[in-house]
Amino acid sequence: MQSWVIGNWKQNPATQHAVNTLIDELQEAMSASLAPSCQLMVAPSFIHLAAVAAQLNETDILCGAQDVSAHSASTGAYTGDVSAAQVQDTGAHWTILGHSERRQYHHEDHDTLVQKMNHALHQGLGVIFCIGESQQQYDAKETLDVLDTQLKVIAEVTQNLDDTTVLSEKLIVAYEPVWAIGTGKVPTVVEVSDTHAHIKQTLASYHHALGSTAVLYGGSVNADNAPDFAASDVVDGALVGGASLKAASFLAIAEAFAATKGNK
Ligand code: PGA
């Protein structure tokens, strides 16, 4: 079974020089045995996207963006925005959408995310769609209700899609409890497994092609806890923030998933 380990670099690193160093270190340290059982991807900030996509072209590491414009899939008068077509043109073939930091700081809501996902899929980009509950919602045991509401973006996009065959290959869901992101706090593997099982069931109820969607866990994943998450049958990989900024920790997480999933 193939797993995914995706590095969300957020607004890091500070310089092109540091980006180059990180890419060089990843390529030098990455073992050839990783490729069949764990697919690696990195998502740099827009300023570094084209350079990283070019550097990773013809390597086993994929490149994705962290967002696309909601306003237009191609071009237009949208200052500061970057479209799905422009991302595709860099050679990056994926994008993260709906990250909790976008939801929080940019007030991205259901309608915005439907537009973004439509544009991304229309331009042939794969989408890593992030969902997750806040600490308050977790404490109030509202997690599954919150996720069901957030997943409705996928339900709506699926309903209006001409070609549903793209869904199984072009969609990944990342479950990231907001309270676990960058905090060092993580839910138990049992909690994550129950939540992932629910997400998979919900996706399958939308469309049979979504039944095999990869569901990743994200939020304070590191080299120490990755083997525990990898051991769960319903955790298909990890979306990694902080630990993706060092080649050694990012690759250790990937090795953990490759070791477990490669045997299944
Ligand atoms: P973290 O971030 O690994 O630093 O917690 C994960 C994410 O935000 O995708």
XYZ file of N, CA and C and ligand atoms in Angstrom:
801
model
N 0.833 -1.196 0.000
C 0.000 0.000 0.000
C 0.875 1.256 0.000
N 0.492 2.237 -0.820
C 1.297 3.460 -0.842
C 0.831 4.433 0.240
N 1.785 5.057 0.892
C 1.445 6.092 1.875
C 1.985 7.432 1.363
N 1.572 8.494 2.033
C 1.989 9.847 1.641
C 2.597 10.561 2.848
N 3.729 11.184 2.643
C 4.253 12.078 3.677
C 4.514 13.427 3.002
N 3.767 14.422 3.452
C 3.750 15.718 2.764
C 4.245 16.802 3.723
N 5.214 17.569 3.281
C 5.773 18.644 4.100
C 5.116 19.970 3.760
N 4.442 20.559 4.730
C 3.841 21.881 4.566
C 4.818 22.897 5.156
N 5.532 23.571 4.280
C 6.587 24.477 4.749
C 6.045 25.806 5.283
N 4.776 26.066 5.041
C 4.154 27.324 5.496
C 4.999 28.529 5.035
N 5.219 29.519 5.899
C 5.984 30.717 5.471
C 7.455 30.535 5.844
N 8.015 29.415 5.402
C 9.399 29.035 5.682
C 10.006 28.419 4.416
N 11.312 28.282 4.319
C 12.362 28.973 5.090
C 12.453 30.435 4.663
N 13.343 31.188 5.327
C 13.398 32.635 5.097
C 14.050 32.997 3.761
N 14.954 32.167 3.281
C 15.729 32.558 2.090
C 15.756 31.443 1.045
N 16.021 31.852 -0.183
C 16.174 30.865 -1.275
C 17.355 29.943 -0.973
N 18.388 30.513 -0.358
C 19.565 29.718 -0.014
C 19.174 28.565 0.929
N 18.372 28.889 1.931
C 17.947 27.853 2.889
C 17.049 26.815 2.214
N 16.244 27.262 1.262
C 15.405 26.324 0.503
C 16.294 25.346 -0.268
N 17.302 25.906 -0.943
C 18.201 25.053 -1.738
C 18.897 24.022 -0.857
N 19.337 24.470 0.315
C 20.023 23.561 1.239
C 19.095 22.420 1.649
N 17.847 22.773 1.982
C 16.882 21.758 2.411
C 16.617 20.745 1.286
N 16.441 21.243 0.078
C 16.193 20.343 -1.065
C 17.408 19.440 -1.300
N 18.604 20.032 -1.240
C 19.827 19.225 -1.442
C 19.919 18.133 -0.384
N 19.660 18.516 0.862
C 19.754 17.527 1.948
C 18.719 16.413 1.789
N 17.526 16.801 1.369
C 16.479 15.783 1.158
C 16.909 14.786 0.091
N 17.421 15.316 -1.001
C 17.796 14.433 -2.106
C 18.979 13.543 -1.754
N 19.924 14.118 -1.010
C 21.107 13.327 -0.633
C 20.753 12.198 0.326
N 19.866 12.523 1.276
C 19.592 11.548 2.341
C 18.471 10.576 2.007
N 17.694 10.888 0.961
C 16.525 10.054 0.664
C 16.955 8.701 0.120
N 16.435 7.652 0.714
C 16.856 6.331 0.240
C 15.950 5.884 -0.909
N 16.526 5.150 -1.841
C 15.797 4.723 -3.036
C 14.645 3.793 -2.669
N 14.754 3.137 -1.526
C 13.723 2.159 -1.141
C 12.422 2.823 -0.696
N 12.478 4.138 -0.490
C 11.300 4.857 -0.008
C 10.188 4.909 -1.057
N 10.620 5.140 -2.295
C 9.694 5.517 -3.357
C 8.451 4.629 -3.529
N 8.568 3.312 -3.603
C 7.343 2.563 -3.902
C 6.311 2.599 -2.768
N 6.756 2.672 -1.525
C 5.776 2.559 -0.439
C 5.447 3.884 0.235
N 6.244 4.911 -0.008
C 5.908 6.212 0.564
C 6.185 7.322 -0.451
N 5.141 8.020 -0.839
C 5.286 9.132 -1.774
C 5.533 10.415 -0.992
N 6.654 11.061 -1.275
C 6.981 12.322 -0.600
C 6.508 13.516 -1.419
N 6.100 14.563 -0.717
C 5.752 15.818 -1.388
C 6.152 16.966 -0.469
N 6.563 18.090 -1.052
C 6.779 19.290 -0.251
C 5.941 20.433 -0.824
N 5.456 21.297 0.069
C 4.644 22.443 -0.340
C 5.318 23.724 0.140
N 6.164 24.327 -0.723
C 6.841 25.587 -0.356
C 5.888 26.773 -0.487
N 6.323 27.925 -0.007
C 5.518 29.136 -0.196
C 5.587 29.550 -1.670
N 4.657 30.406 -2.086
C 4.576 30.765 -3.508
C 5.886 31.333 -4.042
N 6.594 32.082 -3.202
C 7.804 32.745 -3.686
C 8.870 31.717 -4.096
N 8.814 30.537 -3.486
C 9.809 29.504 -3.789
C 9.259 28.380 -4.666
N 7.992 28.461 -5.002
C 7.336 27.309 -5.652
C 7.976 26.923 -6.991
N 8.159 27.900 -7.860
C 8.665 27.574 -9.198
C 10.074 26.978 -9.121
N 10.914 27.566 -8.255
C 12.296 27.068 -8.136
C 12.307 25.641 -7.586
N 11.482 25.391 -6.578
C 11.462 24.046 -5.979
C 10.881 23.036 -6.967
N 9.819 23.426 -7.657
C 9.218 22.510 -8.640
C 10.260 22.145 -9.704
N 11.059 23.125 -10.134
C 12.089 22.849 -11.152
C 13.171 21.932 -10.577
N 13.569 22.191 -9.321
C 14.616 21.357 -8.709
C 14.148 19.910 -8.511
N 12.857 19.745 -8.269
C 12.350 18.398 -7.964
C 11.853 17.653 -9.203
N 11.805 18.383 -10.321
C 11.400 17.746 -11.568
C 12.314 16.545 -11.824
N 11.721 15.415 -12.162
C 12.489 14.179 -12.421
C 13.131 13.591 -11.166
N 12.644 13.974 -9.988
C 13.022 13.261 -8.764
C 11.768 12.513 -8.280
N 11.898 11.765 -7.196
C 10.737 11.044 -6.656
C 9.925 11.898 -5.694
N 10.306 13.176 -5.536
C 9.578 14.044 -4.603
C 8.645 14.959 -5.392
N 7.371 14.954 -5.034
C 6.401 15.828 -5.698
C 6.415 17.212 -5.047
N 5.866 18.181 -5.785
C 5.819 19.546 -5.278
C 4.382 20.061 -5.342
N 3.949 20.757 -4.315
C 2.597 21.311 -4.299
C 2.602 22.729 -3.759
N 1.515 23.461 -4.045
C 1.351 24.807 -3.486
C 0.592 24.687 -2.158
N 0.481 25.816 -1.460
C -0.230 25.810 -0.169
C -1.637 26.370 -0.298
N -1.972 26.870 -1.507
C -3.257 27.540 -1.694
C -3.395 27.873 -3.175
N -4.603 28.157 -3.621
C -4.799 28.775 -4.944
C -5.885 29.843 -4.809
N -5.965 30.702 -5.809
C -6.967 31.770 -5.792
C -8.383 31.198 -5.888
N -9.310 31.826 -5.158
C -10.724 31.456 -5.279
C -11.378 32.198 -6.435
N -10.726 33.274 -6.880
C -11.422 34.183 -7.789
C -11.371 33.755 -9.234
N -10.233 33.239 -9.646
C -10.111 32.832 -11.040
C -9.182 31.630 -11.126
N -9.526 30.705 -12.004
C -8.677 29.528 -12.202
C -7.464 29.853 -13.057
N -7.507 31.007 -13.752
C -6.421 31.287 -14.697
C -5.749 32.641 -14.443
N -6.339 33.720 -14.975
C -5.718 35.046 -14.827
C -6.792 36.065 -14.453
N -6.372 37.275 -14.066
C -7.361 38.308 -13.761
C -6.806 39.364 -12.832
N -7.631 40.358 -12.531
C -7.225 41.476 -11.684
C -7.475 41.114 -10.219
N -6.615 40.280 -9.660
C -6.757 39.811 -8.280
C -5.411 39.946 -7.575
N -5.096 41.154 -7.181
C -3.793 41.482 -6.617
C -3.425 40.562 -5.458
N -2.263 39.993 -5.558
C -1.767 39.132 -4.482
C -2.148 37.676 -4.628
N -3.063 37.369 -5.553
C -3.502 35.983 -5.708
C -2.629 35.219 -6.703
N -2.643 33.908 -6.568
C -1.949 33.020 -7.513
C -2.961 31.952 -7.923
N -3.121 31.778 -9.228
C -4.181 30.875 -9.687
C -3.710 29.430 -9.810
N -4.694 28.546 -9.912
C -4.396 27.122 -10.104
C -3.614 26.901 -11.400
N -3.960 27.665 -12.442
C -3.244 27.512 -13.720
C -1.780 27.929 -13.562
N -1.547 28.990 -12.799
C -0.160 29.438 -12.589
C 0.627 28.416 -11.778
N -0.030 27.794 -10.815
C 0.632 26.731 -10.038
C 0.994 25.573 -10.968
N 0.017 25.147 -11.750
C 0.242 24.029 -12.684
C 1.419 24.341 -13.623
N 1.505 25.596 -14.047
C 2.553 26.004 -14.981
C 3.958 25.926 -14.375
N 4.065 26.009 -13.047
C 5.393 25.903 -12.422
C 5.918 24.475 -12.454
N 4.995 23.514 -12.699
C 5.391 22.106 -12.605
C 5.016 21.493 -11.268
N 4.340 22.273 -10.417
C 3.784 21.731 -9.169
C 2.379 21.241 -9.503
N 2.075 20.011 -9.171
C 0.806 19.444 -9.634
C -0.210 19.220 -8.524
N 0.062 19.777 -7.356
C -0.851 19.615 -6.219
C -1.020 20.946 -5.493
N -2.058 21.048 -4.700
C -2.161 22.170 -3.775
C -2.856 21.738 -2.481
N -2.393 22.303 -1.377
C -3.112 22.177 -0.117
C -4.282 23.163 -0.187
N -5.428 22.804 0.359
C -6.555 23.747 0.483
C -7.207 23.591 1.849
N -7.695 24.701 2.385
C -8.482 24.652 3.614
C -7.671 24.430 4.872
N -6.366 24.721 4.808
C -5.563 24.579 6.028
C -6.160 25.462 7.125
N -6.078 25.016 8.364
C -6.736 25.760 9.452
C -6.177 27.173 9.591
N -4.893 27.364 9.193
C -4.337 28.722 9.265
C -4.980 29.623 8.209
N -5.335 29.072 7.059
C -6.078 29.843 6.047
C -7.499 30.117 6.546
N -8.111 29.104 7.151
C -9.476 29.300 7.674
C -9.460 30.374 8.755
N -8.433 30.337 9.623
C -8.376 31.277 10.749
C -7.986 32.690 10.323
N -6.870 32.809 9.594
C -6.335 34.154 9.318
C -6.930 34.789 8.069
N -7.506 33.970 7.185
C -8.050 34.513 5.937
C -9.546 34.252 5.813
N -10.119 33.759 6.902
C -11.575 33.563 6.984
C -12.117 32.763 5.812
N -11.410 31.741 5.416
C -11.881 30.926 4.292
C -13.079 30.092 4.749
N -14.165 30.204 3.999
C -15.376 29.480 4.384
C -15.737 28.453 3.311
N -16.892 27.836 3.501
C -17.348 26.774 2.597
C -17.330 27.223 1.130
N -17.968 28.368 0.847
C -18.096 28.793 -0.552
C -16.733 29.085 -1.181
N -15.857 29.728 -0.414
C -14.504 30.014 -0.914
C -13.782 28.712 -1.249
N -13.922 27.750 -0.358
C -13.190 26.491 -0.564
C -13.776 25.671 -1.705
N -15.087 25.776 -1.916
C -15.683 25.101 -3.086
C -15.087 25.696 -4.358
N -14.997 27.033 -4.394
C -14.438 27.680 -5.591
C -12.984 27.265 -5.810
N -12.209 27.293 -4.724
C -10.788 26.929 -4.844
C -10.636 25.490 -5.335
N -11.439 24.599 -4.775
C -11.302 23.191 -5.176
C -11.745 22.993 -6.625
N -12.810 23.676 -7.013
C -13.238 23.597 -8.417
C -12.134 24.068 -9.352
N -11.521 25.201 -9.020
C -10.462 25.749 -9.875
C -9.275 24.787 -9.942
N -8.889 24.263 -8.776
C -7.723 23.377 -8.740
C -7.959 22.134 -9.600
N -9.113 21.483 -9.399
C -9.385 20.246 -10.146
C -9.539 20.549 -11.639
N -10.164 21.684 -11.935
C -10.355 22.080 -13.337
C -9.007 22.250 -14.045
N -8.011 22.726 -13.302
C -6.675 22.923 -13.898
C -5.801 21.673 -13.774
N -6.384 20.612 -13.283
C -5.635 19.348 -13.221
C -4.753 19.190 -11.991
N -4.927 20.082 -11.013
C -4.140 19.948 -9.782
C -4.793 18.926 -8.848
N -3.981 18.174 -8.141
C -4.485 17.363 -7.047
C -4.672 18.253 -5.831
N -5.590 17.865 -4.950
C -5.921 18.693 -3.779
C -5.708 17.906 -2.487
N -4.981 18.529 -1.565
C -4.880 17.999 -0.205
C -5.797 18.875 0.631
N -6.957 18.346 0.977
C -7.984 19.151 1.646
C -7.908 18.927 3.154
N -7.669 20.036 3.887
C -7.458 19.927 5.336
C -8.752 20.192 6.106
N -8.983 19.372 7.103
C -10.132 19.553 7.989
C -9.662 19.334 9.433
N -10.398 19.874 10.382
C -10.009 19.638 11.778
C -10.781 20.522 12.731
N -10.908 20.045 13.950
C -11.690 20.757 14.957
C -10.787 21.568 15.881
N -11.353 22.608 16.497
C -10.611 23.417 17.479
C -10.574 22.683 18.822
N -9.785 23.216 19.745
C -9.716 22.635 21.094
C -11.100 22.647 21.762
N -11.761 23.772 21.601
C -13.090 23.923 22.217
C -14.068 22.884 21.654
N -14.021 22.689 20.352
C -14.916 21.713 19.713
C -14.549 20.291 20.127
N -13.239 20.060 20.269
C -12.780 18.734 20.719
C -13.290 18.472 22.138
N -13.128 19.473 23.001
C -13.564 19.323 24.395
C -15.073 19.079 24.478
N -15.815 19.718 23.569
C -17.281 19.570 23.583
C -17.727 18.314 22.813
N -16.748 17.496 22.407
C -17.019 16.255 21.652
C -17.792 16.514 20.348
N -17.429 17.621 19.696
C -18.112 17.984 18.445
C -17.287 17.623 17.206
N -16.188 16.921 17.413
C -15.250 16.671 16.310
C -15.935 16.153 15.041
N -16.704 15.084 15.162
C -17.258 14.471 13.947
C -18.265 15.394 13.257
N -19.016 16.159 14.054
C -19.965 17.112 13.450
C -19.220 18.192 12.670
N -18.125 18.682 13.270
C -17.326 19.729 12.610
C -16.753 19.183 11.292
N -16.217 17.981 11.353
C -15.617 17.391 10.148
C -16.674 17.158 9.072
N -17.850 16.692 9.484
C -18.922 16.464 8.504
C -19.267 17.760 7.780
N -19.308 18.843 8.530
C -19.622 20.144 7.917
C -18.509 20.552 6.955
N -17.259 20.395 7.385
C -16.131 20.800 6.530
C -16.046 19.924 5.273
N -16.383 18.648 5.412
C -16.306 17.726 4.266
C -17.359 18.032 3.201
N -18.362 18.824 3.567
C -19.427 19.126 2.581
C -18.876 19.874 1.360
N -17.724 20.500 1.516
C -17.061 21.123 0.346
C -16.820 20.042 -0.711
N -16.321 18.898 -0.272
C -16.037 17.802 -1.212
C -17.342 17.267 -1.802
N -18.379 17.167 -0.974
C -19.676 16.678 -1.471
C -20.178 17.586 -2.588
N -20.058 18.895 -2.359
C -20.590 19.844 -3.353
C -19.770 19.814 -4.646
N -18.451 19.780 -4.497
C -17.590 19.744 -5.694
C -17.851 18.452 -6.469
N -17.985 17.353 -5.751
C -18.203 16.052 -6.402
C -19.498 16.048 -7.213
N -20.542 16.633 -6.624
C -21.846 16.666 -7.315
C -21.769 17.362 -8.664
N -20.913 18.400 -8.725
C -20.871 19.210 -9.948
C -19.722 18.848 -10.879
N -19.051 17.749 -10.563
C -17.881 17.375 -11.367
C -18.313 16.567 -12.597
N -17.824 16.952 -13.780
C -18.173 16.199 -14.992
C -17.498 14.840 -14.973
N -16.220 14.849 -14.589
C -15.436 13.620 -14.662
C -15.068 13.162 -13.244
N -15.852 12.259 -12.700
C -15.616 11.832 -11.316
C -14.449 10.850 -11.197
N -13.941 10.380 -12.324
C -12.826 9.429 -12.244
C -11.573 10.096 -11.681
N -11.493 11.440 -11.767
C -10.299 12.128 -11.251
C -10.226 12.033 -9.725
N -11.394 11.815 -9.115
C -11.454 11.947 -7.657
C -10.512 11.013 -6.910
N -10.461 9.767 -7.348
C -9.664 8.802 -6.581
C -8.172 9.123 -6.662
N -7.756 9.793 -7.739
C -6.321 10.092 -7.885
C -5.952 11.505 -7.466
N -6.928 12.388 -7.435
C -6.610 13.813 -7.274
C -7.034 14.389 -5.932
N -7.437 13.530 -5.019
C -7.895 14.060 -3.747
C -7.254 13.304 -2.587
N -6.754 14.087 -1.633
C -6.243 13.553 -0.369
C -6.915 14.389 0.717
N -7.333 13.758 1.796
C -7.877 14.516 2.921
C -6.866 14.454 4.059
N -6.609 15.600 4.679
C -5.706 15.632 5.839
C -6.508 16.030 7.069
N -6.591 15.125 8.032
C -7.257 15.434 9.295
C -6.233 16.056 10.236
N -6.434 17.332 10.551
C -5.505 18.054 11.413
C -6.270 18.761 12.531
N -6.321 18.170 13.720
C -6.959 18.889 14.822
C -6.210 20.211 15.045
N -6.938 21.319 15.083
C -6.284 22.630 15.170
C -5.398 22.706 16.418
N -5.881 22.081 17.489
C -5.159 22.139 18.765
C -3.868 21.301 18.757
N -3.689 20.503 17.733
C -2.472 19.681 17.657
C -1.413 20.306 16.752
N -1.801 21.354 16.009
C -0.868 21.935 15.038
C 0.160 22.820 15.738
N 1.416 22.426 15.634
C 2.508 23.228 16.184
C 2.550 23.281 17.699
N 1.803 22.418 18.362
C 1.704 22.496 19.825
C 2.456 21.386 20.542
N 2.768 20.306 19.826
C 3.368 19.150 20.484
C 2.322 18.243 21.124
N 1.056 18.672 21.091
C -0.027 17.829 21.641
C -0.599 16.985 20.501
N -0.851 15.713 20.743
C -1.461 14.880 19.694
C -2.609 14.052 20.283
N -3.620 13.783 19.458
C -4.650 12.850 19.904
C -4.060 11.438 19.961
N -4.757 10.527 20.632
C -4.242 9.147 20.643
C -4.442 8.525 19.269
N -3.680 7.479 19.003
C -3.809 6.796 17.715
C -5.212 6.190 17.587
N -5.784 5.747 18.684
C -7.152 5.197 18.645
C -8.138 6.293 18.245
N -7.978 7.474 18.834
C -8.868 8.590 18.458
C -8.729 8.920 16.973
N -7.484 9.017 16.517
C -7.246 9.356 15.110
C -7.824 8.266 14.203
N -7.652 7.022 14.590
C -8.153 5.912 13.756
C -9.677 5.959 13.665
N -10.348 6.187 14.780
C -11.819 6.269 14.762
C -12.267 7.421 13.868
N -11.568 8.546 13.986
C -11.934 9.722 13.183
C -11.699 9.456 11.701
N -10.570 8.833 11.377
C -10.280 8.529 9.968
C -11.308 7.550 9.396
N -11.700 6.561 10.189
C -12.707 5.600 9.717
C -13.999 6.343 9.378
N -14.353 7.303 10.219
C -15.568 8.100 9.979
C -15.418 8.934 8.692
N -14.253 9.540 8.511
C -14.020 10.363 7.307
C -14.132 9.495 6.052
N -13.527 8.329 6.086
C -13.547 7.444 4.908
C -14.973 7.001 4.575
N -15.729 6.699 5.631
C -17.125 6.293 5.433
C -17.937 7.435 4.818
N -17.707 8.635 5.339
C -18.448 9.808 4.847
C -18.109 10.064 3.381
N -16.827 9.985 3.041
C -16.412 10.224 1.652
C -17.037 9.181 0.722
N -17.027 7.924 1.154
C -17.601 6.849 0.323
C -19.090 7.074 0.110
N -19.745 7.687 1.100
C -21.187 7.923 0.962
C -21.471 9.013 -0.081
N -20.476 9.861 -0.361
C -20.656 10.898 -1.389
C -20.578 10.300 -2.798
N -19.588 9.422 -2.974
C -19.354 8.853 -4.311
C -18.447 7.634 -4.145
N -18.745 6.576 -4.887
C -17.932 5.355 -4.698
C -16.455 5.592 -5.032
N -16.194 6.551 -5.969
C -14.799 6.820 -6.352
C -14.000 7.435 -5.194
N -14.722 7.936 -4.199
C -14.030 8.556 -3.059
C -13.726 7.552 -1.945
N -14.192 6.323 -2.149
C -14.016 5.297 -1.118
C -12.552 5.001 -0.827
N -11.696 5.205 -1.824
C -10.275 4.879 -1.626
C -9.408 6.122 -1.377
N -10.038 7.233 -1.043
C -9.281 8.473 -0.794
C -8.282 8.282 0.356
N -7.067 8.721 0.138
C -6.063 8.661 1.210
C -6.424 9.698 2.281
N -6.374 9.283 3.531
C -6.641 10.204 4.643
C -5.384 10.271 5.514
N -4.792 11.460 5.567
C -3.542 11.656 6.310
C -3.842 12.287 7.665
N -2.961 12.030 8.614
C -3.056 12.741 9.895
C -2.021 13.870 9.903
N -2.392 15.009 10.471
C -1.437 16.109 10.626
C -1.627 16.791 11.967
N -0.534 17.303 12.515
C -0.560 17.987 13.811
C 0.497 17.400 14.710
N 1.647 18.108 14.782
C 2.766 17.693 15.658
C 3.284 16.285 15.372
N 3.233 15.889 14.100
C 3.857 14.605 13.741
C 5.363 14.793 13.773
N 6.061 13.842 14.399
C 7.520 13.901 14.430
C 8.086 12.493 14.275
N 9.411 12.404 14.287
C 10.050 11.105 14.048
C 9.703 10.101 15.146
N 9.413 10.593 16.350
C 9.107 9.676 17.462
C 7.691 9.116 17.396
N 6.714 9.968 17.056
C 5.336 9.454 17.070
C 4.878 8.892 15.717
N 5.646 9.139 14.652
C 5.230 8.668 13.318
C 4.993 7.151 13.263
N 5.859 6.308 13.881
C 5.602 4.865 13.788
C 4.251 4.465 14.381
N 3.813 5.153 15.432
C 2.513 4.825 16.037
C 1.370 5.134 15.071
N 1.439 6.313 14.449
C 0.381 6.662 13.486
C 0.439 5.737 12.274
N 1.654 5.433 11.833
C 1.812 4.575 10.641
C 1.236 3.186 10.878
N 1.222 2.756 12.132
C 0.737 1.402 12.437
C -0.771 1.275 12.261
N -1.483 2.394 12.219
C -2.938 2.322 12.041
C -3.281 2.079 10.574
N -4.179 1.127 10.346
C -4.588 0.788 8.972
C -5.290 1.925 8.250
N -5.891 2.839 9.004
C -6.667 3.910 8.369
C -5.926 5.251 8.328
N -4.659 5.233 8.714
C -3.830 6.446 8.572
C -2.912 6.220 7.367
N -3.207 6.929 6.278
C -2.510 6.676 5.019
C -1.279 7.561 4.827
N -0.902 8.288 5.873
C 0.273 9.135 5.758
C 0.166 10.312 6.702
N 1.044 11.298 6.490
C 1.091 12.438 7.410
C 1.297 13.742 6.649
N 0.632 14.789 7.149
C 0.915 16.149 6.692
C 1.738 16.788 7.812
N 2.947 17.200 7.464
C 3.936 17.554 8.483
C 4.340 19.014 8.328
N 4.259 19.775 9.408
C 4.692 21.168 9.371
C 6.127 21.295 9.857
N 6.283 21.602 11.143
C 7.603 21.876 11.719
C 8.669 20.845 11.385
N 8.323 19.573 11.518
C 9.326 18.523 11.304
C 9.690 18.334 9.828
N 8.977 19.028 8.924
C 9.339 18.901 7.499
C 10.437 19.886 7.110
N 10.807 20.778 8.039
C 11.807 21.800 7.714
C 13.232 21.316 7.948
N 13.366 20.094 8.465
C 14.686 19.459 8.617
C 14.640 18.147 7.841
N 15.586 17.960 6.940
C 15.570 16.752 6.101
C 15.544 15.491 6.961
N 16.329 15.486 8.045
C 16.453 14.256 8.840
C 15.117 13.860 9.464
N 14.407 14.818 10.065
C 13.141 14.437 10.717
C 12.068 14.123 9.679
N 12.050 14.872 8.579
C 11.049 14.611 7.538
C 11.239 13.202 6.973
N 12.481 12.857 6.682
C 12.748 11.537 6.094
C 12.528 10.416 7.108
N 12.773 10.696 8.384
C 12.522 9.663 9.408
C 11.020 9.348 9.477
N 10.200 10.380 9.324
C 8.738 10.165 9.310
C 8.362 9.325 8.087
N 8.946 9.682 6.949
C 8.665 8.929 5.714
C 9.110 7.471 5.846
N 10.270 7.250 6.461
C 10.772 5.870 6.644
C 9.800 5.074 7.517
N 9.244 5.735 8.532
C 8.303 5.039 9.425
C 7.079 4.563 8.645
N 6.563 5.437 7.774
C 5.395 5.031 6.973
C 5.783 3.986 5.931
N 6.944 4.174 5.308
C 7.369 3.200 4.287
C 7.545 1.819 4.904
N 8.119 1.786 6.099
C 8.391 0.497 6.743
C 7.088 -0.232 7.060
N 6.109 0.493 7.555
C 4.847 -0.162 7.944
C 3.973 -0.452 6.750
N 3.772 0.544 5.897
C 2.825 0.377 4.797
C 3.399 -0.489 3.682
N 4.734 -0.488 3.590
C 5.370 -1.303 2.540
C 5.094 -2.783 2.702
N 4.791 -3.190 3.943
C 4.550 -4.609 4.194
C 3.096 -4.996 4.043
N 2.241 -4.015 3.659
C 0.810 -4.343 3.630
C 0.288 -4.460 2.210
P 2.918 20.809 12.592
O 1.982 21.422 11.433
O 3.440 19.494 12.080
O 3.994 21.841 12.785
O 2.056 20.627 13.797
C 1.140 20.588 10.668
C 0.368 21.409 9.674
O -0.028 22.532 9.993
O 0.127 20.953 8.550
